[in-house]
Amino acid sequence: MGSINNEIDDINFHVVNPLDPEEFRIQAHKVADFIADYYKNIEQFPVVSQVVPSYLRKTIPQQSAPNAPESLESILQDVSRHVVPGITHWQNPNFFAYFPASNSTAGLVGEMLSTGFNVVGFNWLSSPAVTELEMLVVDWFGEMLNLPKSFMFSGGGSGGGVLQGTTCEAILCTLVAARDKKLKEIGREKLSKLIVYASDQTHMSLQKAAQVAGFSEENFRVIKTTKSESFELSPNSLKMAIQSDIGKGFVPLYLCATIGTTSTNAVDPLDSLCDIALQNGIWVHVDAAYAGSACICPEFRHFINGVEKANSFSLNAHKWFFSAPDCCCLWLKDPSALRNSLSVNPPYLRNRATDSGEVVDYKDWQITLSRRFRAMKLWVVMKSYGVANLRKFLRSHVKMAKLFEELVMKDERFEIVVPRNFGLVCFRLSFNEVDISNAINLKLLEGINETGRAYMTHALIEGMYVIRFAVGGTMTEERHVVKAWKLVQELAEGVLAGV
Amino acid sequence: MGSINNEIDDINFHVVNPLDPEEFRIQAHKVADFIADYYKNIEQFPVVSQVVPSYLRKTIPQQSAPNAPESLESILQDVSRHVVPGITHWQNPNFFAYFPASNSTAGLVGEMLSTGFNVVGFNWLSSPAVTELEMLVVDWFGEMLNLPKSFMFSGGGSGGGVLQGTTCEAILCTLVAARDKKLKEIGREKLSKLIVYASDQTHMSLQKAAQVAGFSEENFRVIKTTKSESFELSPNSLKMAIQSDIGKGFVPLYLCATIGTTSTNAVDPLDSLCDIALQNGIWVHVDAAYAGSACICPEFRHFINGVEKANSFSLNAHKWFFSAPDCCCLWLKDPSALRNSLSVNPPYLRNRATDSGEVVDYKDWQITLSRRFRAMKLWVVMKSYGVANLRKFLRSHVKMAKLFEELVMKDERFEIVVPRNFGLVCFRLSFNEVDISNAINLKLLEGINETGRAYMTHALIEGMYVIRFAVGGTMTEERHVVKAWKLVQELAEGVLAGV
């Protein structure tokens, strides 16, 4: 880079060009080995990190950025010493918490390729392959899910899909699109009249999106679900809520229906809900963040029946489709609504391709301008495994969850709290009195997680504390599930002895 | 994974566990070599992709996801054949378009590590290291920038930083925080009274964020800048706009000041703007997306003087700090305003660490719930190069831009349009008549980009079409800059001959 005349020349050290191909090759090989070894040894680490708040500041030697360069070896040593103890190992096969973040070799190398090209694909011109590969893979995925043609680019209509970061973004985008479309009809001053509908099981993403988009609490209608209806959103309750709102002069706007809720994997009855929504001019978004992936298996496809009547549908490929975060797939029947709300076209981005109207500029389909080359990893995942294997993987997870469920059912101290739909089992130590039950199950769960031998999380439904056991880790095998159940039984004994 | 009884067993192929460590090792090595070779040969590709719209659908053989798996070799072959031609090579040393997306070996291997751990760090507990390393690196970075202590965790106050995806998110978050804080004081029904201020040079992110957050066009005040004031936002114009708005019953809310605007790298006079904002209860966000990184060099630090009076400050480490996208650093004096707007705490995420109040849950500092382990790459970049080298890299880019500027100035057919502040040179073939000038410079730029030997983009300022030459690619050396200038001169001759 020529000679730079500043203080650096006085310091006696040398760095090569920071993107020297041969130096990259050497370092990338070392890091590949480091990660491979991490996976090889991953079961040795406690699944959930056992550190205490502020551990890092206390243990790490450097309180400021170093002035001089450090070798990769020394950095990797610091990773092992200081970072790894603070990692909760989502790829550990004994991770059954939250929902899985199932990675894979294909997802990892796909991400490497994406980062390697390191393009910023805001519009078609900035890297045509980013846009066109994305249009291809969302269509491939749509086809695997048997989505109606109206959601696809190749459908011949105006629909299509896009890869966003997370469901939060997908919901925010579609909510804003629905909001602006409606306000264009009824006048912008009516914002405070619009109503967003959800069930009390809907993911917090919707509430957050509504807050960001300027909705008040009074405009956010949370409909109660019940255990007797398996925590599904009742079409009747929705209808009553809508009628009540209309009676008060409100304008129904947006419904988020969920396929596989976070707490219990409830499946909202899409078909009936969409019918009601259609009658009332409501935008229906289907959030299938976790469970959507499973619907590529014909035997699970019925869970999204009715999607053809919805406006938009999303799932997180980084949850249960073997792709590293972030990768949320969003399909829409009418992306023009999104573009109307999210397009901004400054002169410095003007170009012939955009002007021709022949290309998709994905910057107009999302909150942000810049976007990563997410299509690459999804494409590599699909090609590396093929549809038949992807189905096989998903089925194996559901099969393991079923096994766990059967084990729980065989032990009469426990109960299964809700019917299992996918890879999530909700169970608890069974007690009649809810306070005792909740305290006991909390104690049991904390006991499990403190061992570091498995990680599960909880849900609170109708005031009932339940333990969630979510199968979906790529490295999880039957033996891990059986071992986890034995751990639960073993610890239950101690907890029950103390009652 | 045990035997799965479905159609897959009938098909005669085998895949290993999709996250088998040894298979990962083999594939990651191959992909590392593929990327290293890509960098080695990167100058052979046309910088800006020369494909036509829909090229991929026409050339790629598969129109649906394959049923059977494909080998990595075959996938990489497809990448070379079908993807690479559609790539605009942002890492090509002859890329001078937009702003750089300067990657580095450290950024790349940092991203590999992050993807390898593949954790979803929404709250502290979900992976303490993700949160704590992030708190550390934003403080390190803040210290390098000599940000006031009030923006830092280690400042002893309540300030702190966060890593987001892009500036769009940082602006949206802070705008929503400012909006809700103000509405709490004056009543939610006053949303339509709030005014957002920007200059006509402010990045489109702000307009997009305002649209998402529910602001109408009438609430978005764009203040005109002029060439005679180097396209800086004039404090006087701001003051007059504010007074006029107050007179009409509006409520000033938010100002986005820019350090290094997109079109010309103008630097808004932060100190004076903040004084006016402070007097009027306006939240000031400082967008230093591109130029902020350079301010780690003491000689450029003066450009952000006055930041101590602002509310928030952001820059994109993926632009000019050798980190792969996405990585926007946002610092705030009062993150509680952000948390008040963006916190949602469902029962299923409740945990002892959060309840203790001793930890940061970054999900409350951003639009989305899920978040990638972005701190890893930034930490690896800082450690791999050290502050002294990072300054050296940045200075070398500025020095090369200065060289280009000098070359332009020596050729009297050309003019430098605005004073150069950082690594961006704005120039054009000089003509008195604006229409001819614009047509000629457009023709020149298109000619340059069609050669594939360099990629530059344009800006339109005061109706004047100018060519932007942005130096910042990690692999760019003096020889590339000189060659690019020779190309400009060579093509100018042809263009001028046709006038």
CSV table of C-alpha atoms in Angstrom, one decimal, chain B residues 36-430:
chain,number,residue,atom,x,y,z
B,36,ALA,CA,-8.7,-18.0,-1.0
B,37,ASP,CA,-8.5,-18.8,-4.8
B,38,TYR,CA,-11.4,-16.4,-5.4
B,39,TYR,CA,-9.4,-13.6,-3.8
B,40,LYS,CA,-6.3,-14.6,-5.6
B,41,ASN,CA,-8.1,-14.3,-8.9
B,42,ILE,CA,-10.5,-11.5,-8.1
B,43,GLU,CA,-9.0,-9.0,-10.5
B,44,GLN,CA,-9.8,-11.3,-13.4
B,45,PHE,CA,-13.6,-10.7,-13.0
B,46,PRO,CA,-15.4,-7.6,-14.3
B,47,VAL,CA,-15.9,-5.5,-11.1
B,48,VAL,CA,-19.5,-4.9,-11.7
B,49,SER,CA,-21.5,-7.9,-13.0
B,50,GLN,CA,-22.3,-7.7,-16.7
B,51,VAL,CA,-25.3,-10.1,-16.6
B,52,VAL,CA,-28.8,-9.1,-17.8
B,53,PRO,CA,-32.0,-9.4,-15.7
B,54,SER,CA,-33.2,-13.0,-15.1
B,55,TYR,CA,-29.9,-14.4,-16.2
B,56,LEU,CA,-29.9,-17.0,-13.5
B,57,ARG,CA,-33.3,-18.6,-14.2
B,58,LYS,CA,-32.2,-18.9,-17.8
B,59,THR,CA,-28.8,-20.4,-17.2
B,60,ILE,CA,-29.2,-22.6,-14.1
B,61,PRO,CA,-30.2,-26.1,-14.9
B,62,GLN,CA,-32.3,-26.8,-11.8
B,63,GLN,CA,-35.7,-25.1,-11.5
B,64,SER,CA,-36.6,-27.0,-8.3
B,65,ALA,CA,-34.7,-28.1,-5.2
B,66,PRO,CA,-33.1,-31.5,-6.0
B,67,ASN,CA,-34.4,-34.6,-4.3
B,68,ALA,CA,-31.1,-36.2,-3.9
B,69,PRO,CA,-28.0,-34.7,-2.3
B,70,GLU,CA,-25.2,-33.2,-4.4
B,71,SER,CA,-21.5,-33.2,-3.6
B,72,LEU,CA,-19.7,-30.1,-2.5
B,73,GLU,CA,-17.6,-30.2,-5.6
B,74,SER,CA,-20.6,-30.1,-7.8
B,75,ILE,CA,-22.1,-27.2,-5.7
B,76,LEU,CA,-18.9,-25.2,-5.9
B,77,GLN,CA,-18.8,-25.8,-9.7
B,78,ASP,CA,-22.3,-24.3,-9.8
B,79,VAL,CA,-21.2,-21.4,-7.7
B,80,SER,CA,-18.4,-20.7,-10.2
B,81,ARG,CA,-20.6,-21.2,-13.3
B,82,HIS,CA,-23.8,-19.6,-12.3
B,83,VAL,CA,-23.3,-17.4,-9.2
B,84,VAL,CA,-19.9,-15.7,-9.8
B,85,PRO,CA,-20.9,-14.1,-13.1
B,86,GLY,CA,-23.8,-12.4,-11.3
B,87,ILE,CA,-21.6,-11.1,-8.5
B,88,THR,CA,-20.5,-7.5,-8.4
B,89,HIS,CA,-17.1,-8.0,-6.7
B,90,TRP,CA,-17.1,-5.6,-3.8
B,91,GLN,CA,-13.7,-7.0,-2.7
B,92,ASN,CA,-12.1,-6.4,-6.1
B,93,PRO,CA,-9.4,-3.8,-5.5
B,94,ASN,CA,-10.9,-1.8,-8.5
B,95,PHE,CA,-14.2,-1.4,-6.7
B,96,PHE,CA,-14.7,2.3,-6.0
B,97,ALA,CA,-18.5,2.4,-6.0
B,98,TYR,CA,-20.9,3.4,-3.2
B,99,PHE,CA,-19.0,3.0,0.0
B,100,PRO,CA,-16.5,0.2,0.6
B,101,ALA,CA,-17.5,-3.1,2.3
B,102,SER,CA,-14.0,-3.6,3.4
B,103,ASN,CA,-13.5,-7.2,4.5
B,104,SER,CA,-10.4,-8.7,6.0
B,105,THR,CA,-9.0,-12.1,7.0
B,106,ALA,CA,-9.8,-11.3,10.6
B,107,GLY,CA,-13.3,-10.3,9.7
B,108,LEU,CA,-13.8,-13.5,7.7
B,109,VAL,CA,-12.5,-15.9,10.3
B,110,GLY,CA,-14.3,-13.9,13.0
B,111,GLU,CA,-17.5,-14.5,11.2
B,112,MET,CA,-16.6,-18.2,10.8
B,113,LEU,CA,-16.2,-18.5,14.6
B,114,SER,CA,-19.5,-16.7,15.1
B,115,THR,CA,-21.3,-19.0,12.7
B,116,GLY,CA,-19.5,-22.0,14.2
B,117,PHE,CA,-20.8,-21.3,17.7
B,118,ASN,CA,-24.2,-20.5,16.1
B,119,VAL,CA,-25.8,-19.1,19.2
B,120,VAL,CA,-28.9,-17.0,19.3
B,121,GLY,CA,-28.0,-14.3,21.8
B,122,PHE,CA,-31.3,-12.6,22.5
B,123,ASN,CA,-30.7,-12.2,26.2
B,124,TRP,CA,-27.8,-12.6,28.5
B,125,LEU,CA,-28.7,-16.2,29.6
B,126,SER,CA,-29.1,-17.5,26.0
B,127,SER,CA,-25.3,-17.1,25.7
B,128,PRO,CA,-23.6,-14.8,28.2
B,129,ALA,CA,-20.5,-14.4,26.1
B,130,VAL,CA,-22.4,-12.9,23.2
B,131,THR,CA,-23.6,-10.1,25.4
B,132,GLU,CA,-20.5,-9.6,27.5
B,133,LEU,CA,-18.1,-9.7,24.5
B,134,GLU,CA,-20.3,-7.2,22.8
B,135,MET,CA,-20.3,-4.8,25.8
B,136,LEU,CA,-16.5,-5.1,25.8
B,137,VAL,CA,-15.9,-4.4,22.1
B,138,VAL,CA,-18.3,-1.5,21.9
B,139,ASP,CA,-16.4,0.0,24.9
B,140,TRP,CA,-13.1,-0.7,23.2
B,141,PHE,CA,-14.3,0.9,20.0
B,142,GLY,CA,-15.7,3.9,21.9
B,143,GLU,CA,-12.4,4.4,23.6
B,144,MET,CA,-10.6,4.2,20.2
B,145,LEU,CA,-13.0,6.9,19.0
B,146,ASN,CA,-12.5,8.9,22.1
B,147,LEU,CA,-16.2,9.0,22.7
B,148,PRO,CA,-17.3,10.6,25.9
B,149,LYS,CA,-17.6,8.3,28.9
B,150,SER,CA,-21.3,9.0,28.9
B,151,PHE,CA,-21.7,6.7,25.9
B,152,MET,CA,-19.8,3.8,27.4
B,153,PHE,CA,-20.6,0.9,29.8
B,154,SER,CA,-17.3,1.5,31.6
B,155,GLY,CA,-18.2,5.2,31.9
B,156,GLY,CA,-19.8,4.6,35.3
B,157,GLY,CA,-23.1,6.1,34.1
B,158,SER,CA,-26.0,4.5,32.3
B,159,GLY,CA,-24.7,4.7,28.7
B,160,GLY,CA,-23.6,1.9,26.5
B,161,GLY,CA,-23.3,0.5,23.0
B,162,VAL,CA,-24.9,-2.3,21.0
B,163,LEU,CA,-24.1,-4.0,17.7
B,164,GLN,CA,-27.0,-3.9,15.2
B,165,GLY,CA,-27.3,-5.0,11.6
B,166,THR,CA,-27.3,-1.7,9.8
B,167,THR,CA,-27.6,2.0,10.2
B,168,CYS,CA,-31.3,1.7,9.2
B,169,GLU,CA,-31.9,-0.3,12.3
B,170,ALA,CA,-29.9,2.0,14.5
B,171,ILE,CA,-31.9,5.0,13.2
B,172,LEU,CA,-35.2,3.3,13.5
B,173,CYS,CA,-34.5,2.2,17.1
B,174,THR,CA,-33.4,5.7,18.2
B,175,LEU,CA,-36.2,7.4,16.4
B,176,VAL,CA,-38.8,5.1,18.0
B,177,ALA,CA,-37.2,5.7,21.4
B,178,ALA,CA,-37.3,9.5,20.9
B,179,ARG,CA,-40.9,9.3,19.7
B,180,ASP,CA,-42.2,7.3,22.6
B,181,LYS,CA,-40.3,9.4,25.2
B,182,LYS,CA,-41.7,12.6,23.7
B,183,LEU,CA,-45.3,11.2,23.4
B,184,LYS,CA,-45.1,10.1,27.0
B,185,GLU,CA,-44.6,13.8,27.9
B,186,ILE,CA,-47.1,15.3,25.5
B,187,GLY,CA,-49.7,12.6,24.9
B,188,ARG,CA,-49.9,9.8,22.4
B,189,GLU,CA,-52.5,11.6,20.3
B,190,LYS,CA,-49.8,14.1,19.4
B,191,LEU,CA,-47.9,11.7,17.0
B,192,SER,CA,-48.9,13.8,14.0
B,193,LYS,CA,-47.3,16.9,15.6
B,194,LEU,CA,-43.8,15.5,15.9
B,195,ILE,CA,-41.2,16.7,13.4
B,196,VAL,CA,-38.1,14.8,12.2
B,197,TYR,CA,-35.3,16.9,10.8
B,198,ALA,CA,-32.7,16.0,8.1
B,199,SER,CA,-30.8,17.7,5.4
B,200,ASP,CA,-31.3,16.9,1.7
B,201,GLN,CA,-28.0,15.0,2.0
B,202,THR,CA,-29.1,12.7,4.9
B,203,HIS,CA,-29.1,9.0,4.0
B,204,MET,CA,-32.4,7.5,2.9
B,205,SER,CA,-32.3,5.3,6.0
B,206,LEU,CA,-33.9,8.1,8.0
B,207,GLN,CA,-36.8,8.6,5.6
B,208,LYS,CA,-37.4,4.8,5.6
B,209,ALA,CA,-37.2,4.7,9.4
B,210,ALA,CA,-39.7,7.6,9.7
B,211,GLN,CA,-42.1,5.8,7.3
B,212,VAL,CA,-41.9,2.6,9.4
B,213,ALA,CA,-42.3,4.4,12.7
B,214,GLY,CA,-45.6,6.0,11.4
B,215,PHE,CA,-44.5,9.5,10.5
B,216,SER,CA,-46.2,11.1,7.5
B,217,GLU,CA,-44.4,13.2,4.9
B,218,GLU,CA,-45.7,16.3,6.6
B,219,ASN,CA,-43.7,15.4,9.7
B,220,PHE,CA,-40.4,15.0,7.8
B,221,ARG,CA,-38.5,18.2,7.4
B,222,VAL,CA,-35.8,18.1,4.7
B,223,ILE,CA,-33.5,21.1,5.0
B,224,LYS,CA,-31.8,22.3,1.8
B,225,THR,CA,-28.0,22.4,1.7
B,226,THR,CA,-25.9,24.2,-0.9
B,227,LYS,CA,-22.6,23.7,-2.7
B,228,SER,CA,-21.3,27.0,-1.3
B,229,GLU,CA,-21.6,25.5,2.2
B,230,SER,CA,-20.2,22.2,1.0
B,231,PHE,CA,-23.5,20.5,1.4
B,232,GLU,CA,-23.3,20.7,5.2
B,233,LEU,CA,-26.5,21.2,7.2
B,234,SER,CA,-26.6,24.9,8.2
B,235,PRO,CA,-27.3,25.5,11.9
B,236,ASN,CA,-29.1,28.7,10.9
B,237,SER,CA,-31.4,26.8,8.5
B,238,LEU,CA,-32.1,24.3,11.1
B,239,LYS,CA,-33.0,27.0,13.6
B,240,MET,CA,-35.3,28.7,11.2
B,241,ALA,CA,-37.1,25.4,10.3
B,242,ILE,CA,-37.6,24.7,14.0
B,243,GLN,CA,-38.9,28.1,14.7
B,244,SER,CA,-41.3,27.9,11.8
B,245,ASP,CA,-42.5,24.5,13.0
B,246,ILE,CA,-43.0,25.6,16.6
B,247,GLY,CA,-44.9,28.6,15.3
B,248,LYS,CA,-47.3,26.2,13.5
B,249,GLY,CA,-47.9,24.1,16.6
B,250,PHE,CA,-45.5,21.3,15.7
B,251,VAL,CA,-43.2,19.6,18.2
B,252,PRO,CA,-39.5,19.2,17.1
B,253,LEU,CA,-38.4,15.7,17.9
B,254,TYR,CA,-35.4,14.2,16.2
B,255,LEU,CA,-32.4,15.4,14.1
B,256,CYS,CA,-30.1,13.1,12.2
B,257,ALA,CA,-26.7,14.8,11.7
B,258,THR,CA,-24.3,13.1,9.3
B,259,ILE,CA,-20.6,12.8,9.4
B,260,GLY,CA,-19.6,11.9,5.9
B,261,THR,CA,-22.8,12.1,3.8
B,262,THR,CA,-23.4,9.5,1.1
B,263,SER,CA,-23.3,11.8,-1.9
B,264,THR,CA,-20.2,13.9,-1.1
B,265,ASN,CA,-18.9,13.1,2.4
B,266,ALA,CA,-20.1,16.4,3.8
B,267,VAL,CA,-19.7,16.8,7.6
B,268,ASP,CA,-22.6,18.4,9.4
B,269,PRO,CA,-21.4,20.9,12.0
B,270,LEU,CA,-22.2,18.8,15.0
B,271,ASP,CA,-21.4,21.2,17.8
B,272,SER,CA,-23.6,24.0,16.6
B,273,LEU,CA,-26.4,21.7,15.5
B,274,CYS,CA,-26.4,20.0,18.9
B,275,ASP,CA,-26.6,23.4,20.7
B,276,ILE,CA,-29.8,24.2,18.8
B,277,ALA,CA,-31.2,20.8,19.3
B,278,LEU,CA,-30.6,20.9,23.0
B,279,GLN,CA,-32.4,24.2,23.3
B,280,ASN,CA,-35.4,22.6,21.6
B,281,GLY,CA,-35.5,19.2,23.3
B,282,ILE,CA,-34.6,17.4,20.1
B,283,TRP,CA,-32.9,14.0,20.1
B,284,VAL,CA,-29.7,14.1,18.0
B,285,HIS,CA,-28.5,11.0,16.3
B,286,VAL,CA,-25.2,11.2,14.6
B,287,ASP,CA,-24.9,8.9,11.5
B,288,ALA,CA,-21.2,8.3,10.8
B,289,ALA,CA,-21.9,5.1,8.9
B,290,TYR,CA,-18.9,5.3,6.6
B,291,ALA,CA,-16.6,8.0,8.0
B,292,GLY,CA,-16.9,7.2,11.7
B,293,SER,CA,-14.3,4.5,11.5
B,294,ALA,CA,-11.7,7.0,10.3
B,295,CYS,CA,-12.2,9.0,13.5
B,296,ILE,CA,-10.1,6.5,15.4
B,297,CYS,CA,-7.2,8.4,13.9
B,298,PRO,CA,-6.5,11.5,16.0
B,299,GLU,CA,-6.2,13.7,12.9
B,300,PHE,CA,-9.8,12.9,11.9
B,301,ARG,CA,-11.3,13.0,15.4
B,302,HIS,CA,-12.2,16.7,15.2
B,303,PHE,CA,-14.9,15.7,12.6
B,304,ILE,CA,-17.1,14.3,15.5
B,305,ASN,CA,-16.4,17.1,17.9
B,306,GLY,CA,-19.7,17.9,19.6
B,307,VAL,CA,-20.7,14.3,19.8
B,308,GLU,CA,-20.7,14.7,23.6
B,309,LYS,CA,-23.9,16.7,23.2
B,310,ALA,CA,-25.7,14.2,21.0
B,311,ASN,CA,-28.0,11.4,22.2
B,312,SER,CA,-26.7,8.6,20.0
B,313,PHE,CA,-24.0,7.9,17.5
B,314,SER,CA,-23.6,5.1,15.0
B,315,LEU,CA,-21.2,3.8,12.4
B,316,ASN,CA,-21.0,0.7,10.2
B,317,ALA,CA,-18.0,-1.5,11.0
B,318,HIS,CA,-18.8,-3.4,7.9
B,319,LYS,CA,-18.2,-0.4,5.7
B,320,TRP,CA,-14.7,0.7,6.7
B,321,PHE,CA,-13.6,-1.3,9.7
B,322,PHE,CA,-12.6,-4.6,8.0
B,323,SER,CA,-15.6,-6.5,9.3
B,324,ALA,CA,-18.0,-8.5,7.2
B,325,PRO,CA,-21.7,-7.3,7.0
B,326,ASP,CA,-23.6,-6.8,9.0
B,327,CYS,CA,-22.1,-4.8,11.9
B,328,CYS,CA,-23.5,-1.4,12.9
B,329,CYS,CA,-22.2,0.0,16.2
B,330,LEU,CA,-24.6,2.2,18.0
B,331,TRP,CA,-23.8,4.1,21.2
B,332,LEU,CA,-26.3,5.8,23.4
B,333,LYS,CA,-26.2,8.0,26.5
B,334,ASP,CA,-29.6,6.8,27.7
B,335,PRO,CA,-30.3,3.2,26.5
B,336,SER,CA,-33.3,3.2,28.9
B,337,ALA,CA,-35.2,5.2,26.3
B,338,LEU,CA,-34.6,2.4,23.8
B,339,ARG,CA,-35.5,-0.3,26.3
B,340,ASN,CA,-38.7,1.5,27.2
B,341,SER,CA,-39.8,1.4,23.6
B,342,LEU,CA,-38.5,-2.0,22.6
B,343,SER,CA,-38.8,-4.3,25.7
B,344,VAL,CA,-41.2,-7.1,25.6
B,345,ASN,CA,-40.9,-9.7,28.3
B,346,PRO,CA,-43.0,-12.8,27.7
B,347,PRO,CA,-43.1,-15.4,30.5
B,348,TYR,CA,-41.2,-18.0,28.4
B,349,LEU,CA,-38.1,-15.8,28.4
B,350,ARG,CA,-38.1,-15.0,32.1
B,351,ASN,CA,-35.0,-16.0,34.0
B,352,ARG,CA,-33.1,-15.3,37.2
B,353,ALA,CA,-30.3,-13.3,35.5
B,354,THR,CA,-32.8,-10.9,33.9
B,355,ASP,CA,-34.8,-10.7,37.2
B,356,SER,CA,-31.6,-9.8,39.1
B,357,GLY,CA,-31.2,-6.6,37.0
B,358,GLU,CA,-27.5,-7.3,36.8
B,359,VAL,CA,-27.3,-8.1,33.1
B,360,VAL,CA,-28.0,-6.5,29.8
B,361,ASP,CA,-30.6,-8.2,27.6
B,362,TYR,CA,-29.8,-6.9,24.2
B,363,LYS,CA,-33.1,-8.0,22.7
B,364,ASP,CA,-34.5,-4.8,24.4
B,365,TRP,CA,-32.0,-2.6,22.5
B,366,GLN,CA,-33.0,-3.5,19.0
B,367,ILE,CA,-35.9,-4.2,16.6
B,368,THR,CA,-35.5,-8.0,16.5
B,369,LEU,CA,-35.4,-10.7,19.2
B,370,SER,CA,-32.8,-13.0,17.7
B,371,ARG,CA,-29.3,-11.7,17.2
B,372,ARG,CA,-26.1,-13.0,15.7
B,373,PHE,CA,-22.7,-13.1,17.6
B,374,ARG,CA,-21.4,-10.0,15.8
B,375,ALA,CA,-19.1,-9.0,18.6
B,376,MET,CA,-16.8,-12.0,17.7
B,377,LYS,CA,-15.7,-10.6,14.4
B,378,LEU,CA,-15.2,-7.1,15.7
B,379,TRP,CA,-13.1,-8.5,18.5
B,380,VAL,CA,-11.0,-10.7,16.2
B,381,VAL,CA,-10.5,-7.7,13.9
B,382,MET,CA,-9.3,-5.4,16.7
B,383,LYS,CA,-7.0,-8.1,18.2
B,384,SER,CA,-5.6,-9.3,14.8
B,385,TYR,CA,-4.5,-5.9,13.6
B,386,GLY,CA,-4.3,-3.8,16.7
B,387,VAL,CA,-5.2,-0.1,16.9
B,388,ALA,CA,-1.9,1.1,15.3
B,389,ASN,CA,-2.4,-1.0,12.2
B,390,LEU,CA,-6.1,-0.2,11.9
B,391,ARG,CA,-5.2,3.5,11.8
B,392,LYS,CA,-2.5,2.7,9.3
B,393,PHE,CA,-5.0,1.0,7.0
B,394,LEU,CA,-7.5,3.8,7.2
B,395,ARG,CA,-4.8,6.4,6.5
B,396,SER,CA,-3.6,4.5,3.5
B,397,HIS,CA,-7.0,4.7,2.0
B,398,VAL,CA,-7.3,8.4,2.6
B,399,LYS,CA,-3.9,8.9,1.2
B,400,MET,CA,-4.8,7.1,-1.9
B,401,ALA,CA,-8.0,9.2,-2.3
B,402,LYS,CA,-5.8,12.2,-1.9
B,403,LEU,CA,-3.5,10.9,-4.7
B,404,PHE,CA,-6.6,10.4,-6.9
B,405,GLU,CA,-7.7,13.9,-6.1
B,406,GLU,CA,-4.4,15.3,-7.1
B,407,LEU,CA,-4.4,13.4,-10.4
B,408,VAL,CA,-7.8,14.8,-11.2
B,409,MET,CA,-6.7,18.3,-10.3
B,410,LYS,CA,-3.8,18.1,-12.7
B,411,ASP,CA,-6.1,17.4,-15.6
B,412,GLU,CA,-7.8,20.7,-16.5
B,413,ARG,CA,-10.7,18.9,-18.3
B,414,PHE,CA,-11.9,17.8,-14.9
B,415,GLU,CA,-12.9,19.4,-11.7
B,416,ILE,CA,-13.1,18.3,-8.1
B,417,VAL,CA,-16.7,19.2,-7.1
B,418,VAL,CA,-16.4,19.4,-3.3
B,419,PRO,CA,-13.5,19.4,-0.8
B,420,ARG,CA,-12.4,15.9,0.1
B,421,ASN,CA,-12.7,14.9,3.8
B,422,PHE,CA,-12.0,11.2,3.9
B,423,GLY,CA,-11.6,8.5,1.2
B,424,LEU,CA,-14.2,9.8,-1.3
B,425,VAL,CA,-13.4,12.0,-4.3
B,426,CYS,CA,-16.3,13.7,-6.2
B,427,PHE,CA,-15.2,14.8,-9.6
B,428,ARG,CA,-16.6,15.4,-13.1
B,429,LEU,CA,-15.7,16.5,-16.6
B,430,SER,CA,-16.2,20.2,-16.3
